[in-house]
Amino acid sequence: MTATETPVHGLLIDGEWRQGAGVLERRNPARPSELVARVATAGPDDVRAAYDAAAAAAPGWRRTPPPKRGEILFAAAALLAQRVDAIGEELSREEGKTLAEGRGEVARAVQILRWFAGEASQPLGDVLPSAGATTFVWSERAPLGVVCVITPWNFPVAIPIWKIAPALAFGNTVVWKPSELTPLCAVRVAQVLTEAGLPPGVLNVVHGLPSEIGDAVTGDERIAALTFTGSTATGRRIQRAVVGRGVKVQLELGGKNPVIVLDDADLEQAVEQTLRGAMMSSGQKCTATSRALVLPGIRDAFAQRLIDRVGALRVGDPLLERTQIGPLVSEGQRDRVVSYLDVAAQEGHELAVGGRDAAPDGDGWFVAPTVYRDVDPASRLGQEEVFGPVLGLIAVDSLEQAVEVANGTQYGLSASIFTRDIARAFAFVREVEAGMVHVNSETAGAEPQVPFGGSKASSSGSREQGKAAVAFFTETKTVYLDMPSS
Ligand code: NAD
């Protein structure tokens, strides 16, 4: 099939798949000559139509009994569960993570959908004591209205689901702008939800480049709340643009996540978990490990074992079962990560494995898994989010110094410690500035029932998933009820 014969997936507006102002082509990052999908792009008028539809659908959806909303989400979960292999493979083709990671992500999205489907039937309020003898007081959680959802490309199925599912379960309608780098995954997510029985207008999807539709997506006066996951710079810009209008905002942003390896750590566990945290998904995770802070007693053994393991990782076509590390998502991301390898060279960090010249041959957007030793924590490599398979080893002399270095960036998403000493693990938990803390496991990880999010520049301070989602996607309505006096 030639490019022009490949069908164009539409925008989802008011329950219809519509053509738009243009067409976006998405190519396989492992083989850029291979077309993965063609998707319609929205113009500002299409975005307005999406908000018209979301606003018109809001009263009906808000009045839909919550267990009925949950039934639709359970049906969507069942459909997605049937499509784990197919969508997982498309995800791998479109985003570049390995087949196992792609299928794993879709399977995780099924769990998230099921969890929020169940949440739709959970209690959403309290009965409160009143000073009035005949007054009955309760609080309940009411939907907000129209929610704008903006998502990145690195978890193109799971992150949209963990925003859209609670938004819908708690009675809001949605306009969703997915990443322009993963539009096919967005189409698949929207298909599952509409086929499950979502009424027209409750979920609307607008594809396109931020330069063309960004202002229309964030500028609509009818937005009650906006949830964004992406880079810190973009998130902060969007926040500035909407808070003046009273829009409730949730931002999940970048990270520079540290692991601390103490002398008494289980060496094998510390190496394997650090390797996974730093290199899986080609390091393109907000919770990826990018700094390993290692104490003297274990430093050489840890470095040697880790470097050997990183050097043995199989990089290549993510659709091959044997591949452990796929390409980066795009030429732009590849160039950005390579520019950090140049920064590392200029800053004089010692290259231990990988580097600019170690990428496999071929025309895909590959970067070899790379480790630097003796990284200066104050350097750019020690401070800035790289978002690729690049790890810096930093020498520290004590737990106190390790915590100081761990806390010494603008970010605070996740952090890990490897130790057998429970007292030192607790001291780390208490002192580290991070929204998510791990003891003896990698910095990445998220379960649907557990709050997810960061401190400092990694977040707007709110949390996603679990009960935290109720706090964001609803507002409290307090009710005082008194009986008529006669
Ligand atoms: P990005 O900020 O470039 O884009 C995120 C989304 O915002 C995309 O859909 C993009 O099209 C859209 N966007 C960009 N400018 C916009 C504008 N002006 N108006 C409206 N929409 C706009 O981020 P990305 O490259 O897609 O993702 C990578 C980043 O995401 C990394 O920094 C990573 O750390 C972060 N991330 C954070 C988390 C978390 O939960 N903390 C999770 C995943 C990714």
JSON list of N, CA and C in Angstrom, two decimals, residues 258-296:
[
{"chain": "A", "resi": 258, "resn": "PRO", "atom": "N", "xyz": [17.48, 9.84, 41.21]},
{"chain": "A", "resi": 258, "resn": "PRO", "atom": "CA", "xyz": [18.70, 9.19, 41.72]},
{"chain": "A", "resi": 258, "resn": "PRO", "atom": "C", "xyz": [18.43, 7.83, 42.35]},
{"chain": "A", "resi": 259, "resn": "VAL", "atom": "N", "xyz": [19.42, 6.94, 42.27]},
{"chain": "A", "resi": 259, "resn": "VAL", "atom": "CA", "xyz": [19.47, 5.79, 43.18]},
{"chain": "A", "resi": 259, "resn": "VAL", "atom": "C", "xyz": [20.71, 6.00, 44.05]},
{"chain": "A", "resi": 260, "resn": "ILE", "atom": "N", "xyz": [20.58, 5.60, 45.32]},
{"chain": "A", "resi": 260, "resn": "ILE", "atom": "CA", "xyz": [21.72, 5.63, 46.24]},
{"chain": "A", "resi": 260, "resn": "ILE", "atom": "C", "xyz": [22.07, 4.18, 46.55]},
{"chain": "A", "resi": 261, "resn": "VAL", "atom": "N", "xyz": [23.34, 3.83, 46.38]},
{"chain": "A", "resi": 261, "resn": "VAL", "atom": "CA", "xyz": [23.77, 2.45, 46.65]},
{"chain": "A", "resi": 261, "resn": "VAL", "atom": "C", "xyz": [24.71, 2.49, 47.86]},
{"chain": "A", "resi": 262, "resn": "LEU", "atom": "N", "xyz": [24.23, 1.94, 48.98]},
{"chain": "A", "resi": 262, "resn": "LEU", "atom": "CA", "xyz": [25.05, 1.92, 50.20]},
{"chain": "A", "resi": 262, "resn": "LEU", "atom": "C", "xyz": [25.96, 0.69, 50.20]},
{"chain": "A", "resi": 263, "resn": "ASP", "atom": "N", "xyz": [26.97, 0.74, 51.05]},
{"chain": "A", "resi": 263, "resn": "ASP", "atom": "CA", "xyz": [27.98, -0.33, 51.10]},
{"chain": "A", "resi": 263, "resn": "ASP", "atom": "C", "xyz": [27.38, -1.71, 51.33]},
{"chain": "A", "resi": 264, "resn": "ASP", "atom": "N", "xyz": [26.27, -1.75, 52.10]},
{"chain": "A", "resi": 264, "resn": "ASP", "atom": "CA", "xyz": [25.71, -3.05, 52.48]},
{"chain": "A", "resi": 264, "resn": "ASP", "atom": "C", "xyz": [24.63, -3.53, 51.51]},
{"chain": "A", "resi": 265, "resn": "ALA", "atom": "N", "xyz": [24.51, -2.89, 50.36]},
{"chain": "A", "resi": 265, "resn": "ALA", "atom": "CA", "xyz": [23.45, -3.26, 49.40]},
{"chain": "A", "resi": 265, "resn": "ALA", "atom": "C", "xyz": [23.67, -4.67, 48.87]},
{"chain": "A", "resi": 266, "resn": "ASP", "atom": "N", "xyz": [22.59, -5.31, 48.45]},
{"chain": "A", "resi": 266, "resn": "ASP", "atom": "CA", "xyz": [22.68, -6.56, 47.69]},
{"chain": "A", "resi": 266, "resn": "ASP", "atom": "C", "xyz": [23.17, -6.15, 46.29]},
{"chain": "A", "resi": 267, "resn": "LEU", "atom": "N", "xyz": [24.40, -6.50, 45.98]},
{"chain": "A", "resi": 267, "resn": "LEU", "atom": "CA", "xyz": [25.03, -5.98, 44.76]},
{"chain": "A", "resi": 267, "resn": "LEU", "atom": "C", "xyz": [24.23, -6.35, 43.51]},
{"chain": "A", "resi": 268, "resn": "GLU", "atom": "N", "xyz": [23.85, -7.61, 43.43]},
{"chain": "A", "resi": 268, "resn": "GLU", "atom": "CA", "xyz": [23.15, -8.08, 42.23]},
{"chain": "A", "resi": 268, "resn": "GLU", "atom": "C", "xyz": [21.82, -7.33, 42.06]},
{"chain": "A", "resi": 269, "resn": "GLN", "atom": "N", "xyz": [21.09, -7.19, 43.17]},
{"chain": "A", "resi": 269, "resn": "GLN", "atom": "CA", "xyz": [19.81, -6.48, 43.13]},
{"chain": "A", "resi": 269, "resn": "GLN", "atom": "C", "xyz": [20.02, -5.02, 42.72]},
{"chain": "A", "resi": 270, "resn": "ALA", "atom": "N", "xyz": [21.01, -4.38, 43.32]},
{"chain": "A", "resi": 270, "resn": "ALA", "atom": "CA", "xyz": [21.25, -2.96, 43.02]},
{"chain": "A", "resi": 270, "resn": "ALA", "atom": "C", "xyz": [21.62, -2.77, 41.55]},
{"chain": "A", "resi": 271, "resn": "VAL", "atom": "N", "xyz": [22.44, -3.67, 41.01]},
{"chain": "A", "resi": 271, "resn": "VAL", "atom": "CA", "xyz": [22.85, -3.54, 39.61]},
{"chain": "A", "resi": 271, "resn": "VAL", "atom": "C", "xyz": [21.66, -3.77, 38.68]},
{"chain": "A", "resi": 272, "resn": "GLU", "atom": "N", "xyz": [20.92, -4.85, 38.92]},
{"chain": "A", "resi": 272, "resn": "GLU", "atom": "CA", "xyz": [19.80, -5.18, 38.01]},
{"chain": "A", "resi": 272, "resn": "GLU", "atom": "C", "xyz": [18.73, -4.11, 38.02]},
{"chain": "A", "resi": 273, "resn": "GLN", "atom": "N", "xyz": [18.40, -3.63, 39.21]},
{"chain": "A", "resi": 273, "resn": "GLN", "atom": "CA", "xyz": [17.34, -2.63, 39.31]},
{"chain": "A", "resi": 273, "resn": "GLN", "atom": "C", "xyz": [17.79, -1.28, 38.73]},
{"chain": "A", "resi": 274, "resn": "THR", "atom": "N", "xyz": [19.04, -0.94, 38.93]},
{"chain": "A", "resi": 274, "resn": "THR", "atom": "CA", "xyz": [19.55, 0.32, 38.36]},
{"chain": "A", "resi": 274, "resn": "THR", "atom": "C", "xyz": [19.57, 0.23, 36.84]},
{"chain": "A", "resi": 275, "resn": "LEU", "atom": "N", "xyz": [19.99, -0.94, 36.35]},
{"chain": "A", "resi": 275, "resn": "LEU", "atom": "CA", "xyz": [20.02, -1.15, 34.90]},
{"chain": "A", "resi": 275, "resn": "LEU", "atom": "C", "xyz": [18.61, -1.01, 34.31]},
{"chain": "A", "resi": 276, "resn": "ARG", "atom": "N", "xyz": [17.65, -1.66, 34.93]},
{"chain": "A", "resi": 276, "resn": "ARG", "atom": "CA", "xyz": [16.27, -1.57, 34.44]},
{"chain": "A", "resi": 276, "resn": "ARG", "atom": "C", "xyz": [15.78, -0.12, 34.48]},
{"chain": "A", "resi": 277, "resn": "GLY", "atom": "N", "xyz": [16.00, 0.52, 35.62]},
{"chain": "A", "resi": 277, "resn": "GLY", "atom": "CA", "xyz": [15.51, 1.88, 35.79]},
{"chain": "A", "resi": 277, "resn": "GLY", "atom": "C", "xyz": [16.12, 2.84, 34.78]},
{"chain": "A", "resi": 278, "resn": "ALA", "atom": "N", "xyz": [17.38, 2.64, 34.46]},
{"chain": "A", "resi": 278, "resn": "ALA", "atom": "CA", "xyz": [18.07, 3.58, 33.58]},
{"chain": "A", "resi": 278, "resn": "ALA", "atom": "C", "xyz": [17.83, 3.29, 32.10]},
{"chain": "A", "resi": 279, "resn": "MET", "atom": "N", "xyz": [17.74, 2.01, 31.73]},
{"chain": "A", "resi": 279, "resn": "MET", "atom": "CA", "xyz": [17.83, 1.66, 30.31]},
{"chain": "A", "resi": 279, "resn": "MET", "atom": "C", "xyz": [16.53, 1.18, 29.67]},
{"chain": "A", "resi": 280, "resn": "MET", "atom": "N", "xyz": [15.62, 0.59, 30.43]},
{"chain": "A", "resi": 280, "resn": "MET", "atom": "CA", "xyz": [14.39, 0.07, 29.79]},
{"chain": "A", "resi": 280, "resn": "MET", "atom": "C", "xyz": [13.61, 1.23, 29.18]},
{"chain": "A", "resi": 281, "resn": "SER", "atom": "N", "xyz": [12.84, 0.95, 28.16]},
{"chain": "A", "resi": 281, "resn": "SER", "atom": "CA", "xyz": [12.14, 1.99, 27.37]},
{"chain": "A", "resi": 281, "resn": "SER", "atom": "C", "xyz": [13.15, 3.02, 26.85]},
{"chain": "A", "resi": 282, "resn": "SER", "atom": "N", "xyz": [14.39, 2.58, 26.64]},
{"chain": "A", "resi": 282, "resn": "SER", "atom": "CA", "xyz": [15.48, 3.46, 26.17]},
{"chain": "A", "resi": 282, "resn": "SER", "atom": "C", "xyz": [15.62, 4.69, 27.06]},
{"chain": "A", "resi": 283, "resn": "GLY", "atom": "N", "xyz": [15.32, 4.52, 28.35]},
{"chain": "A", "resi": 283, "resn": "GLY", "atom": "CA", "xyz": [15.48, 5.64, 29.29]},
{"chain": "A", "resi": 283, "resn": "GLY", "atom": "C", "xyz": [14.44, 6.73, 29.11]},
{"chain": "A", "resi": 284, "resn": "GLN", "atom": "N", "xyz": [13.42, 6.48, 28.31]},
{"chain": "A", "resi": 284, "resn": "GLN", "atom": "CA", "xyz": [12.42, 7.52, 28.02]},
{"chain": "A", "resi": 284, "resn": "GLN", "atom": "C", "xyz": [11.24, 7.41, 29.00]},
{"chain": "A", "resi": 285, "resn": "LYS", "atom": "N", "xyz": [11.57, 7.51, 30.26]},
{"chain": "A", "resi": 285, "resn": "LYS", "atom": "CA", "xyz": [10.54, 7.45, 31.30]},
{"chain": "A", "resi": 285, "resn": "LYS", "atom": "C", "xyz": [10.77, 8.63, 32.23]},
{"chain": "A", "resi": 286, "resn": "CYS", "atom": "N", "xyz": [9.70, 9.27, 32.65]},
{"chain": "A", "resi": 286, "resn": "CYS", "atom": "CA", "xyz": [9.89, 10.37, 33.60]},
{"chain": "A", "resi": 286, "resn": "CYS", "atom": "C", "xyz": [10.52, 9.86, 34.88]},
{"chain": "A", "resi": 287, "resn": "THR", "atom": "N", "xyz": [10.26, 8.58, 35.22]},
{"chain": "A", "resi": 287, "resn": "THR", "atom": "CA", "xyz": [10.82, 8.00, 36.44]},
{"chain": "A", "resi": 287, "resn": "THR", "atom": "C", "xyz": [12.12, 7.24, 36.17]},
{"chain": "A", "resi": 288, "resn": "ALA", "atom": "N", "xyz": [12.72, 7.41, 35.01]},
{"chain": "A", "resi": 288, "resn": "ALA", "atom": "CA", "xyz": [13.97, 6.70, 34.71]},
{"chain": "A", "resi": 288, "resn": "ALA", "atom": "C", "xyz": [15.06, 7.10, 35.69]},
{"chain": "A", "resi": 289, "resn": "THR", "atom": "N", "xyz": [15.96, 6.15, 35.97]},
{"chain": "A", "resi": 289, "resn": "THR", "atom": "CA", "xyz": [17.11, 6.44, 36.83]},
{"chain": "A", "resi": 289, "resn": "THR", "atom": "C", "xyz": [18.16, 7.14, 35.99]},
{"chain": "A", "resi": 290, "resn": "SER", "atom": "N", "xyz": [18.60, 8.33, 36.40]},
{"chain": "A", "resi": 290, "resn": "SER", "atom": "CA", "xyz": [19.65, 8.96, 35.59]},
{"chain": "A", "resi": 290, "resn": "SER", "atom": "C", "xyz": [20.90, 9.27, 36.39]},
{"chain": "A", "resi": 291, "resn": "ARG", "atom": "N", "xyz": [20.85, 9.05, 37.72]},
{"chain": "A", "resi": 291, "resn": "ARG", "atom": "CA", "xyz": [22.05, 9.25, 38.54]},
{"chain": "A", "resi": 291, "resn": "ARG", "atom": "C", "xyz": [22.16, 8.08, 39.51]},
{"chain": "A", "resi": 292, "resn": "ALA", "atom": "N", "xyz": [23.37, 7.49, 39.62]},
{"chain": "A", "resi": 292, "resn": "ALA", "atom": "CA", "xyz": [23.62, 6.46, 40.64]},
{"chain": "A", "resi": 292, "resn": "ALA", "atom": "C", "xyz": [24.68, 7.01, 41.59]},
{"chain": "A", "resi": 293, "resn": "LEU", "atom": "N", "xyz": [24.31, 7.19, 42.84]},
{"chain": "A", "resi": 293, "resn": "LEU", "atom": "CA", "xyz": [25.18, 7.79, 43.86]},
{"chain": "A", "resi": 293, "resn": "LEU", "atom": "C", "xyz": [25.70, 6.65, 44.73]},
{"chain": "A", "resi": 294, "resn": "VAL", "atom": "N", "xyz": [26.99, 6.36, 44.62]},
{"chain": "A", "resi": 294, "resn": "VAL", "atom": "CA", "xyz": [27.50, 5.09, 45.15]},
{"chain": "A", "resi": 294, "resn": "VAL", "atom": "C", "xyz": [28.58, 5.34, 46.21]},
{"chain": "A", "resi": 295, "resn": "LEU", "atom": "N", "xyz": [28.45, 4.62, 47.33]},
{"chain": "A", "resi": 295, "resn": "LEU", "atom": "CA", "xyz": [29.41, 4.77, 48.43]},
{"chain": "A", "resi": 295, "resn": "LEU", "atom": "C", "xyz": [30.70, 4.00, 48.15]},
{"chain": "A", "resi": 296, "resn": "PRO", "atom": "N", "xyz": [31.81, 4.37, 48.83]},
{"chain": "A", "resi": 296, "resn": "PRO", "atom": "CA", "xyz": [33.13, 3.82, 48.47]},
{"chain": "A", "resi": 296, "resn": "PRO", "atom": "C", "xyz": [33.24, 2.30, 48.57]}
]
